[in-house]
Short mmCIF file of C-alpha atoms in Angstrom, two decimals:
data_model
loop_
_atom_site.label_atom_id
_atom_site.label_comp_id
_atom_site.label_asym_id
_atom_site.label_seq_id
_atom_site.Cartn_x
_atom_site.Cartn_y
_atom_site.Cartn_z
CA UNK A 1 66.01 -24.00 50.38
CA UNK A 2 65.51 -25.58 53.82
CA UNK A 3 64.57 -22.27 55.49
CA UNK A 4 62.54 -21.08 52.50
CA UNK A 5 59.28 -20.96 54.51
CA UNK A 6 60.83 -18.54 57.00
CA UNK A 7 62.57 -16.43 54.36
CA UNK A 8 61.14 -12.95 54.65
CA UNK A 9 61.69 -9.53 56.07
CA UNK A 10 64.91 -10.51 57.83
CA UNK A 11 66.49 -10.31 54.40
CA UNK A 12 64.30 -7.83 52.53
CA UNK A 13 63.84 -5.17 55.24
CA UNK A 14 65.90 -6.13 58.29
CA UNK A 15 69.07 -5.87 56.23
CA UNK A 16 68.26 -2.21 55.62
CA UNK A 17 69.03 -1.38 59.25
CA UNK A 18 72.28 -3.30 59.01
CA UNK A 19 73.20 -1.39 55.85
CA UNK A 20 72.38 1.95 57.51
CA UNK A 21 74.60 1.33 60.52
CA UNK A 22 77.51 -0.45 58.86
CA UNK A 23 77.66 0.46 55.19
CA UNK A 24 77.77 -1.86 52.16
CA UNK A 25 81.16 -3.43 52.93
CA UNK A 26 80.19 -4.19 56.53
CA UNK A 27 76.88 -5.65 55.36
CA UNK A 28 78.62 -7.96 52.90
CA UNK A 29 81.27 -9.05 55.42
CA UNK A 30 78.68 -9.62 58.14
CA UNK A 31 76.58 -11.87 55.88
CA UNK A 32 79.69 -13.84 54.94
CA UNK A 33 80.56 -14.29 58.62
CA UNK A 34 76.97 -15.20 59.53
CA UNK A 35 76.89 -17.74 56.68
CA UNK A 36 80.09 -19.27 58.03
CA UNK A 37 78.56 -19.35 61.52
CA UNK A 38 75.45 -21.02 60.10
CA UNK A 39 77.55 -23.68 58.39
CA UNK A 40 79.65 -24.49 61.44
CA UNK A 41 76.64 -24.70 63.75
CA UNK A 42 74.55 -26.65 61.24
CA UNK A 43 77.29 -29.27 60.91
CA UNK A 44 77.48 -29.40 64.71
CA UNK A 45 73.74 -29.99 65.02
CA UNK A 46 73.69 -32.41 62.08
CA UNK A 47 76.54 -34.50 63.51
CA UNK A 48 74.45 -35.09 66.62
CA UNK A 49 71.27 -35.67 64.62
CA UNK A 50 72.96 -38.15 62.29
CA UNK A 51 73.63 -40.41 65.26
CA UNK A 52 69.91 -40.74 66.02
CA UNK A 53 67.50 -39.07 63.56
CA UNK A 54 64.22 -37.83 65.02
CA UNK A 55 61.06 -36.53 63.39
CA UNK A 56 60.84 -33.85 66.11
CA UNK A 57 64.26 -32.54 65.12
CA UNK A 58 66.79 -30.75 67.25
CA UNK A 59 64.41 -28.16 68.69
CA UNK A 60 63.20 -30.66 71.28
CA UNK A 61 65.02 -33.99 71.15
CA UNK A 62 68.75 -33.52 71.54
CA UNK A 63 68.79 -31.15 74.50
CA UNK A 64 66.83 -33.69 76.55
CA UNK A 65 69.13 -36.50 75.42
CA UNK A 66 72.47 -34.89 76.11
CA UNK A 67 71.90 -32.14 78.70
CA UNK A 68 70.21 -31.93 82.08
CA UNK A 69 66.42 -31.86 82.03
CA UNK A 70 66.40 -28.33 83.48
CA UNK A 71 68.60 -26.90 80.71
CA UNK A 72 66.57 -28.79 78.12
CA UNK A 73 63.32 -27.48 79.59
CA UNK A 74 64.57 -23.89 79.51
CA UNK A 75 65.95 -24.12 75.98
CA UNK A 76 62.92 -25.80 74.41
CA UNK A 77 60.41 -23.40 75.95
CA UNK A 78 62.62 -20.43 75.01
CA UNK A 79 62.69 -21.66 71.43
CA UNK A 80 58.92 -22.14 71.42
CA UNK A 81 58.11 -18.65 72.65
CA UNK A 82 60.78 -17.04 70.43
CA UNK A 83 59.36 -18.70 67.33
CA UNK A 84 55.98 -17.32 68.45
CA UNK A 85 57.53 -13.83 68.83
CA UNK A 86 58.51 -13.93 65.17
CA UNK A 87 54.80 -13.60 64.34
CA UNK A 88 54.39 -10.05 65.75
CA UNK A 89 57.85 -9.24 64.37
CA UNK A 90 56.68 -10.14 60.87
CA UNK A 91 53.30 -8.42 61.23
CA UNK A 92 54.86 -5.16 62.51
CA UNK A 93 57.33 -5.29 59.65
CA UNK A 94 54.38 -5.57 57.31
CA UNK A 95 52.97 -2.47 59.01
CA UNK A 96 56.22 -0.62 58.39
CA UNK A 97 56.15 -1.72 54.77
CA UNK A 98 52.53 -0.62 54.32
CA UNK A 99 52.97 2.61 56.26
CA UNK A 100 55.92 3.78 54.20
CA UNK A 101 54.28 2.74 50.93
CA UNK A 102 50.83 4.20 51.69
CA UNK A 103 50.80 6.26 54.90
CA UNK A 104 47.57 6.25 56.87
CA UNK A 105 46.09 6.07 60.33
CA UNK A 106 44.33 2.71 59.88
CA UNK A 107 47.13 0.78 61.59
CA UNK A 108 44.78 -1.23 63.80
CA UNK A 109 42.55 -2.45 60.97
CA UNK A 110 45.53 -3.29 58.75
CA UNK A 111 47.19 -5.19 61.56
CA UNK A 112 43.96 -7.03 62.40
CA UNK A 113 43.57 -8.24 58.81
CA UNK A 114 47.17 -9.43 58.52
CA UNK A 115 47.09 -11.15 61.94
CA UNK A 116 43.81 -12.84 61.09
CA UNK A 117 45.33 -14.22 57.89
CA UNK A 118 48.45 -15.46 59.68
CA UNK A 119 46.58 -17.11 62.56
CA UNK A 120 43.59 -18.34 60.57
CA UNK A 121 45.73 -20.10 57.96
CA UNK A 122 47.33 -22.21 60.70
CA UNK A 123 43.95 -23.79 61.44
CA UNK A 124 43.73 -25.09 57.87
CA UNK A 125 44.13 -28.86 57.36
CA UNK A 126 47.78 -29.83 57.61
CA UNK A 127 48.04 -30.97 53.98
CA UNK A 128 46.43 -27.75 52.73
CA UNK A 129 48.77 -25.60 54.81
CA UNK A 130 51.87 -27.42 53.58
CA UNK A 131 50.72 -27.10 49.98
CA UNK A 132 50.29 -23.34 50.45
CA UNK A 133 53.73 -23.21 52.11
CA UNK A 134 55.35 -24.55 48.97
CA UNK A 135 53.55 -21.92 46.90
CA UNK A 136 54.58 -19.04 49.18
CA UNK A 137 58.15 -20.33 49.33
CA UNK A 138 58.44 -20.21 45.58
CA UNK A 139 56.93 -16.72 45.56
CA UNK A 140 59.56 -15.53 48.06
CA UNK A 141 62.43 -17.20 46.26
CA UNK A 142 61.18 -15.68 43.00
CA UNK A 143 60.97 -12.26 44.67
CA UNK A 144 64.53 -12.55 45.94
CA UNK A 145 65.83 -13.62 42.52
CA UNK A 146 63.90 -10.89 40.68
CA UNK A 147 65.11 -8.14 43.01
CA UNK A 148 68.69 -9.34 42.60
CA UNK A 149 68.36 -9.26 38.80
CA UNK A 150 66.89 -5.75 38.95
CA UNK A 151 69.78 -4.61 41.17
CA UNK A 152 72.23 -6.14 38.70
CA UNK A 153 70.50 -4.38 35.80
CA UNK A 154 70.64 -1.00 37.57
CA UNK A 155 74.26 -1.58 38.47
CA UNK A 156 75.13 -2.28 34.86
CA UNK A 157 73.22 0.65 33.39
CA UNK A 158 69.49 0.37 33.96
CA UNK A 159 66.72 1.14 31.46
CA UNK A 160 66.83 3.64 28.60
CA UNK A 161 70.58 4.15 28.79
CA UNK A 162 70.50 5.20 32.44
CA UNK A 163 73.93 5.80 33.95
CA UNK A 164 75.36 2.65 35.53
CA UNK A 165 75.27 2.80 39.33
CA UNK A 166 77.94 0.15 39.78
CA UNK A 167 79.55 0.66 43.20
CA UNK A 168 79.07 4.41 43.44
CA UNK A 169 77.68 4.13 46.98
CA UNK A 170 80.84 2.30 48.03
CA UNK A 171 82.75 5.45 47.07
CA UNK A 172 80.26 8.05 48.29
CA UNK A 173 79.32 8.13 51.12
CA UNK A 174 81.71 5.18 51.56
CA UNK A 175 82.10 1.45 52.00
CA UNK A 176 82.00 1.45 55.82
CA UNK A 177 80.10 3.66 58.19
CA UNK A 178 81.24 4.81 61.65
CA UNK A 179 79.22 4.13 64.79
CA UNK A 180 79.41 5.79 68.23
CA UNK A 181 82.93 7.05 67.62
CA UNK A 182 85.26 8.17 64.84
CA UNK A 183 88.09 6.36 63.11
CA UNK A 184 88.95 2.68 63.00
CA UNK A 185 87.09 1.86 66.23
CA UNK A 186 83.98 3.54 64.88
CA UNK A 187 84.10 1.26 61.83
CA UNK A 188 84.71 -1.78 64.03
CA UNK A 189 81.68 -0.93 66.18
CA UNK A 190 79.62 -0.28 63.03
CA UNK A 191 80.55 -3.71 61.67
CA UNK A 192 79.63 -5.36 64.97
CA UNK A 193 76.25 -3.62 65.11
CA UNK A 194 75.71 -4.55 61.46
CA UNK A 195 76.42 -8.15 62.45
CA UNK A 196 73.83 -7.92 65.22
CA UNK A 197 71.16 -6.43 62.96
CA UNK A 198 71.81 -8.86 60.12
CA UNK A 199 71.74 -11.96 62.32
CA UNK A 200 67.91 -11.99 62.33
CA UNK A 201 67.97 -13.51 58.82
CA UNK A 202 69.93 -16.50 60.16
CA UNK A 203 68.16 -17.02 63.51
CA UNK A 204 67.42 -20.73 64.14
CA UNK A 205 68.76 -21.56 60.66
CA UNK A 206 71.04 -24.42 61.90
CA UNK A 207 68.18 -26.16 63.71
CA UNK A 208 65.76 -25.71 60.79
CA UNK A 209 68.26 -26.97 58.22
CA UNK A 210 69.18 -30.02 60.33
CA UNK A 211 65.50 -30.77 60.98
CA UNK A 212 64.78 -30.56 57.26
CA UNK A 213 67.56 -33.09 56.64
CA UNK A 214 66.20 -35.49 59.27
CA UNK A 215 62.64 -35.68 57.96
CA UNK A 216 62.27 -38.26 55.15
CA UNK A 217 60.17 -37.51 52.08
CA UNK A 218 56.60 -38.77 52.05
CA UNK A 219 56.64 -42.37 50.92
CA UNK A 220 60.43 -42.55 51.38
CA UNK A 221 62.43 -45.22 53.15
CA UNK A 222 62.20 -46.07 56.82
CA UNK A 223 65.77 -45.12 57.68
CA UNK A 224 67.85 -42.00 57.23
CA UNK A 225 71.58 -42.60 57.09
CA UNK A 226 74.11 -40.22 58.61
CA UNK A 227 75.77 -39.72 55.22
CA UNK A 228 72.40 -38.71 53.74
CA UNK A 229 71.85 -36.12 56.48
CA UNK A 230 75.37 -34.77 55.96
CA UNK A 231 74.84 -34.40 52.21
CA UNK A 232 71.48 -32.67 52.58
CA UNK A 233 72.87 -30.32 55.24
CA UNK A 234 75.79 -29.19 53.10
CA UNK A 235 73.51 -28.62 50.11
CA UNK A 236 70.93 -26.69 52.14
CA UNK A 237 73.54 -24.43 53.76
CA UNK A 238 74.95 -23.55 50.33
CA UNK A 239 71.46 -22.89 48.97
CA UNK A 240 70.83 -20.57 51.90
CA UNK A 241 74.18 -18.78 52.19
CA UNK A 242 74.88 -18.04 48.51
CA UNK A 243 71.67 -16.07 47.73
CA UNK A 244 71.93 -14.26 51.08
CA UNK A 245 75.48 -13.14 50.37
CA UNK A 246 74.63 -12.09 46.81
CA UNK A 247 71.58 -10.20 48.08
CA UNK A 248 73.70 -8.32 50.62
CA UNK A 249 76.00 -7.29 47.77
CA UNK A 250 73.03 -6.16 45.67
CA UNK A 251 71.53 -4.10 48.50
CA UNK A 252 74.78 -2.19 48.79
CA UNK A 253 74.30 -1.18 45.16
CA UNK A 254 70.68 -0.06 45.60
CA UNK A 255 70.96 2.45 48.47
CA UNK A 256 73.61 4.44 50.38
CA UNK A 257 74.00 3.88 54.11
CA UNK A 258 73.10 7.51 54.90
CA UNK A 259 69.66 7.17 53.30
CA UNK A 260 67.14 8.11 56.02
CA UNK A 261 64.43 5.90 54.55
CA UNK A 262 66.39 2.81 55.61
CA UNK A 263 65.58 3.48 59.26
CA UNK A 264 62.42 5.58 58.91
CA UNK A 265 64.37 8.69 59.94
CA UNK A 266 66.18 6.88 62.74
CA UNK A 267 63.08 5.30 64.30
CA UNK A 268 63.93 1.68 63.53
CA UNK A 269 62.92 -0.53 60.61
CA UNK A 270 62.34 1.27 57.35
CA UNK A 271 62.29 0.72 53.61
CA UNK A 272 64.06 -2.19 51.99
CA UNK A 273 67.20 -1.07 50.11
CA UNK A 274 65.67 -2.71 47.05
CA UNK A 275 62.59 -0.50 47.21
CA UNK A 276 64.67 2.66 47.67
CA UNK A 277 66.74 1.82 44.60
CA UNK A 278 63.70 0.99 42.49
CA UNK A 279 61.89 4.19 43.55
CA UNK A 280 64.94 6.31 42.75
CA UNK A 281 65.26 4.62 39.34
CA UNK A 282 61.60 5.48 38.59
CA UNK A 283 60.82 2.25 36.74
CA UNK A 284 57.04 2.46 36.39
CA UNK A 285 55.04 0.01 38.48
CA UNK A 286 58.02 -2.12 39.50
CA UNK A 287 58.38 -0.52 42.99
CA UNK A 288 54.68 -1.14 43.73
CA UNK A 289 54.89 -4.77 42.61
CA UNK A 290 58.04 -5.26 44.71
CA UNK A 291 56.30 -3.71 47.73
CA UNK A 292 53.38 -6.13 47.40
CA UNK A 293 55.77 -9.08 47.02
CA UNK A 294 57.67 -8.10 50.17
CA UNK A 295 54.36 -7.67 52.03
CA UNK A 296 53.36 -11.18 50.97
CA UNK A 297 56.72 -12.41 52.23
CA UNK A 298 56.01 -10.90 55.65
CA UNK A 299 52.60 -12.57 55.86
CA UNK A 300 53.94 -15.91 54.62
CA UNK A 301 56.85 -15.85 57.07
CA UNK A 302 54.48 -15.06 59.93
CA UNK A 303 52.40 -18.11 58.96
CA UNK A 304 55.49 -20.31 58.88
CA UNK A 305 56.83 -19.17 62.24
CA UNK A 306 53.46 -19.73 63.90
CA UNK A 307 53.40 -23.22 62.39
CA UNK A 308 56.90 -23.94 63.73
CA UNK A 309 56.04 -22.54 67.14
CA UNK A 310 52.80 -24.52 67.54
CA UNK A 311 54.42 -27.74 66.35
CA UNK A 312 57.31 -27.21 68.75
CA UNK A 313 54.85 -26.87 71.62
CA UNK A 314 53.01 -29.97 70.40
CA UNK A 315 56.30 -31.90 70.28
CA UNK A 316 57.18 -30.80 73.82
CA UNK A 317 53.82 -32.15 74.92
CA UNK A 318 54.24 -35.42 73.03
CA UNK A 319 57.56 -35.94 74.79
CA UNK A 320 55.82 -35.47 78.13
CA UNK A 321 57.35 -32.11 79.07
CA UNK A 322 54.13 -30.11 78.80
CA UNK A 323 50.45 -30.83 79.55
CA UNK A 324 49.13 -33.45 77.14
CA UNK A 325 46.35 -31.11 75.99
CA UNK A 326 48.84 -29.31 73.73
CA UNK A 327 49.37 -32.50 71.70
CA UNK A 328 45.65 -32.76 70.91
CA UNK A 329 45.02 -32.79 67.16
CA UNK A 330 41.77 -32.62 65.23
CA UNK A 331 40.83 -34.86 62.33
CA UNK A 332 42.82 -32.63 59.95
CA UNK A 333 46.01 -33.25 61.98
CA UNK A 334 46.10 -29.68 63.32
CA UNK A 335 47.29 -29.21 66.95
CA UNK A 336 44.65 -26.52 67.36
CA UNK A 337 45.20 -25.90 71.09
CA UNK A 338 48.94 -25.43 70.52
CA UNK A 339 48.17 -23.09 67.60
CA UNK A 340 45.77 -21.04 69.72
CA UNK A 341 48.30 -20.82 72.57
CA UNK A 342 51.16 -19.76 70.31
CA UNK A 343 48.90 -17.21 68.62
CA UNK A 344 48.58 -15.28 71.90
CA UNK A 345 51.98 -13.69 71.26
CA UNK A 346 50.69 -12.10 68.05
CA UNK A 347 48.78 -9.63 70.26
CA UNK A 348 52.10 -7.89 70.93
CA UNK A 349 51.98 -6.54 67.40
CA UNK A 350 48.99 -4.36 68.33
CA UNK A 351 51.26 -2.23 70.52
CA UNK A 352 52.19 -0.53 67.25
CA UNK A 353 48.71 1.05 67.24
CA UNK A 354 49.91 3.37 70.01
CA UNK A 355 53.65 3.32 69.32
CA UNK A 356 55.66 3.56 66.12
CA UNK A 357 55.64 0.28 64.18
CA UNK A 358 59.32 0.82 63.36
CA UNK A 359 60.20 1.12 67.05
CA UNK A 360 58.16 -1.93 68.15
CA UNK A 361 59.65 -3.92 65.30
CA UNK A 362 63.11 -2.94 66.54
CA UNK A 363 62.35 -4.17 70.07
CA UNK A 364 61.08 -7.49 68.72
CA UNK A 365 64.18 -7.75 66.54
CA UNK A 366 66.40 -7.60 69.65
CA UNK A 367 64.30 -10.21 71.43
CA UNK A 368 64.44 -12.81 68.66
CA UNK A 369 68.12 -12.33 67.83
CA UNK A 370 69.23 -12.68 71.46
CA UNK A 371 67.17 -15.87 71.75
CA UNK A 372 68.88 -17.15 68.62
CA UNK A 373 72.27 -16.62 70.26
CA UNK A 374 71.15 -18.55 73.35
CA UNK A 375 69.90 -21.35 71.12
CA UNK A 376 73.30 -21.53 69.44
CA UNK A 377 75.05 -21.70 72.82
CA UNK A 378 72.76 -24.57 73.86
CA UNK A 379 73.60 -26.37 70.60
CA UNK A 380 77.30 -25.97 71.42
CA UNK A 381 76.70 -27.50 74.85
CA UNK A 382 74.73 -30.37 73.29
CA UNK A 383 77.59 -31.12 70.90
CA UNK A 384 80.18 -31.04 73.68
CA UNK A 385 78.23 -33.46 75.87
CA UNK A 386 77.44 -35.64 72.87
CA UNK A 387 81.12 -36.07 72.04
CA UNK A 388 81.93 -36.68 75.70
CA UNK A 389 79.24 -39.34 75.98
CA UNK A 390 80.46 -41.18 72.88
CA UNK A 391 84.04 -41.08 74.14
CA UNK A 392 83.15 -42.46 77.57
CA UNK A 393 81.10 -45.30 76.05
CA UNK A 394 83.61 -45.88 73.20
CA UNK A 395 80.95 -45.41 70.53
CA UNK A 396 81.95 -44.41 67.00
CA UNK A 397 80.40 -41.37 65.33
CA UNK A 398 77.87 -42.14 62.64
CA UNK A 399 79.25 -39.20 60.67
CA UNK A 400 81.89 -36.57 61.37
CA UNK A 401 82.38 -33.23 59.63
CA UNK A 402 85.93 -32.09 59.04
CA UNK A 403 85.20 -28.64 60.48
CA UNK A 404 84.26 -30.09 63.89
CA UNK A 405 84.90 -29.66 66.77
CA UNK A 406 86.61 -26.36 65.85
CA UNK A 407 83.44 -25.06 64.21
CA UNK A 408 81.60 -25.44 67.50
CA UNK A 409 84.25 -23.38 69.30
CA UNK A 410 83.89 -20.70 66.61
CA UNK A 411 80.11 -20.70 67.09
CA UNK A 412 80.54 -20.52 70.85
CA UNK A 413 82.81 -17.48 70.59
CA UNK A 414 80.73 -15.54 68.03
CA UNK A 415 77.39 -16.26 69.72
CA UNK A 416 78.69 -15.25 73.15
CA UNK A 417 80.05 -12.03 71.67
CA UNK A 418 76.75 -11.24 69.93
CA UNK A 419 74.69 -12.05 73.01
CA UNK A 420 76.77 -9.93 75.40
CA UNK A 421 77.14 -7.10 72.88
CA UNK A 422 73.44 -7.01 72.05
CA UNK A 423 72.92 -3.91 74.18
CA UNK A 424 75.39 -1.85 72.18
CA UNK A 425 72.53 0.09 70.59
CA UNK A 426 71.14 0.84 74.06
CA UNK A 427 73.92 3.30 74.74
CA UNK A 428 73.19 5.44 71.71
CA UNK A 429 71.78 8.89 72.33
CA UNK A 430 70.02 10.94 69.70
CA UNK A 431 70.30 8.38 66.88
CA UNK A 432 67.72 5.81 67.96
CA UNK A 433 64.29 6.60 69.39
CA UNK A 434 62.85 4.88 72.43
CA UNK A 435 63.86 4.82 76.10
CA UNK A 436 67.36 3.55 76.75
CA UNK A 437 66.01 1.25 79.46
CA UNK A 438 63.78 -0.51 76.90
CA UNK A 439 66.69 -0.95 74.53
CA UNK A 440 68.76 -2.69 77.21
CA UNK A 441 65.77 -4.70 78.42
CA UNK A 442 64.91 -6.13 75.01
CA UNK A 443 68.56 -6.97 74.36
CA UNK A 444 69.08 -8.99 77.54
CA UNK A 445 65.58 -10.05 78.61
CA UNK A 446 65.96 -13.55 77.17
CA UNK A 447 68.93 -14.27 79.41
CA UNK A 448 66.67 -13.67 82.40
CA UNK A 449 63.88 -15.72 80.80
CA UNK A 450 66.23 -18.65 80.24
CA UNK A 451 67.52 -18.46 83.82
CA UNK A 452 63.97 -18.24 85.20
CA UNK A 453 62.80 -21.27 83.23
CA UNK A 454 65.85 -23.19 84.41
CA UNK A 455 65.23 -22.33 88.06
CA UNK A 456 61.51 -23.10 87.87
CA UNK A 457 62.24 -26.55 86.54
CA UNK A 458 65.08 -27.22 88.94
CA UNK A 459 63.01 -26.25 91.97
CA UNK A 460 59.72 -27.80 91.00
CA UNK A 461 58.36 -27.71 94.50
CA UNK A 462 57.85 -23.97 93.92
CA UNK A 463 55.94 -24.38 90.65
CA UNK A 464 55.39 -28.01 89.58
CA UNK A 465 55.86 -28.80 85.92
CA UNK A 466 53.48 -31.31 84.38
CA UNK A 467 55.47 -34.17 82.89
CA UNK A 468 53.59 -37.17 81.54
CA UNK A 469 55.27 -40.57 81.69
CA UNK A 470 55.57 -42.09 78.22
CA UNK A 471 56.63 -45.71 77.52
CA UNK A 472 59.74 -46.32 75.42
CA UNK A 473 58.59 -47.32 71.93
CA UNK A 474 60.98 -49.73 70.24
CA UNK A 475 58.61 -51.19 67.68
CA UNK A 476 59.14 -50.60 64.00
CA UNK A 477 56.64 -48.20 62.41
CA UNK A 478 56.18 -46.75 58.96
CA UNK A 479 57.29 -43.11 58.80
CA UNK A 480 54.70 -42.28 56.17
CA UNK A 481 51.90 -43.45 58.47
CA UNK A 482 53.17 -42.02 61.73
CA UNK A 483 54.74 -38.81 60.43
CA UNK A 484 58.26 -39.72 61.54
CA UNK A 485 60.71 -42.40 62.74
CA UNK A 486 60.41 -44.34 65.98
CA UNK A 487 61.02 -42.03 68.90
CA UNK A 488 62.92 -42.73 72.08
CA UNK A 489 60.51 -41.88 74.90
CA UNK A 490 62.75 -40.85 77.73
CA UNK A 491 61.58 -41.90 81.21
CA UNK A 492 61.62 -39.02 83.64
CA UNK A 493 64.35 -39.41 86.22
CA UNK A 494 63.39 -38.76 89.82
CA UNK A 495 66.86 -37.43 90.46
CA UNK A 496 66.94 -33.92 89.04
CA UNK A 497 70.64 -33.41 89.69
CA UNK A 498 71.89 -35.57 86.86
CA UNK A 499 75.46 -35.50 85.69
CA UNK A 500 76.50 -35.58 82.07
CA UNK A 501 76.97 -39.37 82.05
CA UNK A 502 73.35 -39.89 83.08
CA UNK A 503 72.00 -37.51 80.46
CA UNK A 504 71.51 -40.38 77.97
CA UNK A 505 69.59 -43.40 79.25
CA UNK A 506 71.46 -46.66 79.03
CA UNK A 507 68.81 -48.19 76.75
CA UNK A 508 69.71 -45.76 73.95
CA UNK A 509 72.54 -48.01 72.80
CA UNK A 510 70.18 -50.97 72.67
CA UNK A 511 67.72 -48.90 70.65
CA UNK A 512 70.41 -47.96 68.13
CA UNK A 513 71.49 -51.60 67.76
CA UNK A 514 67.90 -52.71 67.25
CA UNK A 515 67.31 -49.93 64.72
CA UNK A 516 70.41 -50.84 62.70
CA UNK A 517 69.50 -54.55 62.70
CA UNK A 518 65.99 -53.93 61.40
CA UNK A 519 67.44 -51.65 58.75
CA UNK A 520 69.73 -54.39 57.47
CA UNK A 521 66.94 -56.97 57.60
CA UNK A 522 64.70 -54.77 55.46
CA UNK A 523 67.45 -54.07 52.91
#
């Protein structure tokens, strides 16, 4: 699974809020729709990446190639800080998990230990960290599979001749909940809010899947073909979507939507539906083991997101769009300054010492999901300008997916709807704790952050941005030695008001021709 390292509480616990607000049918339909959105946007990103694979992936490269430098600057820095925000999101979710399992007042010490593990592990040698990533990924995949099997067993009858649960919660209290109002519109709003809450499990999935397809295996060949990227993308999306959809079906079997433990009595994040079902079934030590496994998933996901965030910042620096100090690596290939900088955001998790962990986790949930919608919109813009550039220069696509360009229009519509409707929960009174102003702020703050980053870059005489000139590297290098394929080092244009035809330097075509020739010569 391409996003296995980031698989965590978005599925195990975050889905509990979605179930509580929408009901089991809405949860299942929302995961199906989000899986479809992931597929369409992944094919969009992969179609661009297949034209010119990059070891830095889509998080940095393509926005600078196909959009204005100001939009690229805003989107890459937004992605960096959002990936860093996932760290306190995961640590506060771990606090919720621990607090509901074993209540206590030692929130600060628990949080300090978990944060120290998450941050400290990112200073391990790169090879050691990646080896541990594979181990934690298998643990999380095994946890997901085991919980699904347990849900299936309970649905079919459970232990010692226990009555089969089947789809009893679909009948009582019902398949779909109502939200804000009664009747059909209440169910529509409940489904939409369920879609918003469930989207955290799919945030940045298209970029991560496409990046995974671009990176060759250690010791592999020196070229990645567009057809190879397309095949890996399709496989990875299926490996991600199918277990997510089946898990959403299983969670609807394990707990009813009116169970107060799902939202910690309306505070925010609560118990996983799996844990509620296992506790109610009273199957010995199984609930405790499942709680520990989900806790490990939170810690492992926090490690992975910090790794992604620090490497994104390092890549921005290597491309010359951030101070070169962030690309400094030690002898173990760790960008330790980028890791330390990204780790600063983990301090936000300590707000839960004074406030409810469930409430803080909810605020962070809104922040990361809204940033994910903005990232999707930027990917749609990249694809549009990419197609326009190829058409103007009469260049043939390396690979085309049948679902495009209509899939991009679908992603544009759904992401815009989710981004603008993110403040729906802010209008609720009496059902969600926390000031209404904070609910609206966390839902729309990233729009202001994106606009601010754009303006700061556009008007650099107000706040100069350090951009280091890098020469264009056209020489052939071994991927296994350098950690990736030859990169196109884009010279910084003095004219900041570039149009879409100037977004790709003219030497890109020459680079592609040279790359294809060397590939044939080596074959």
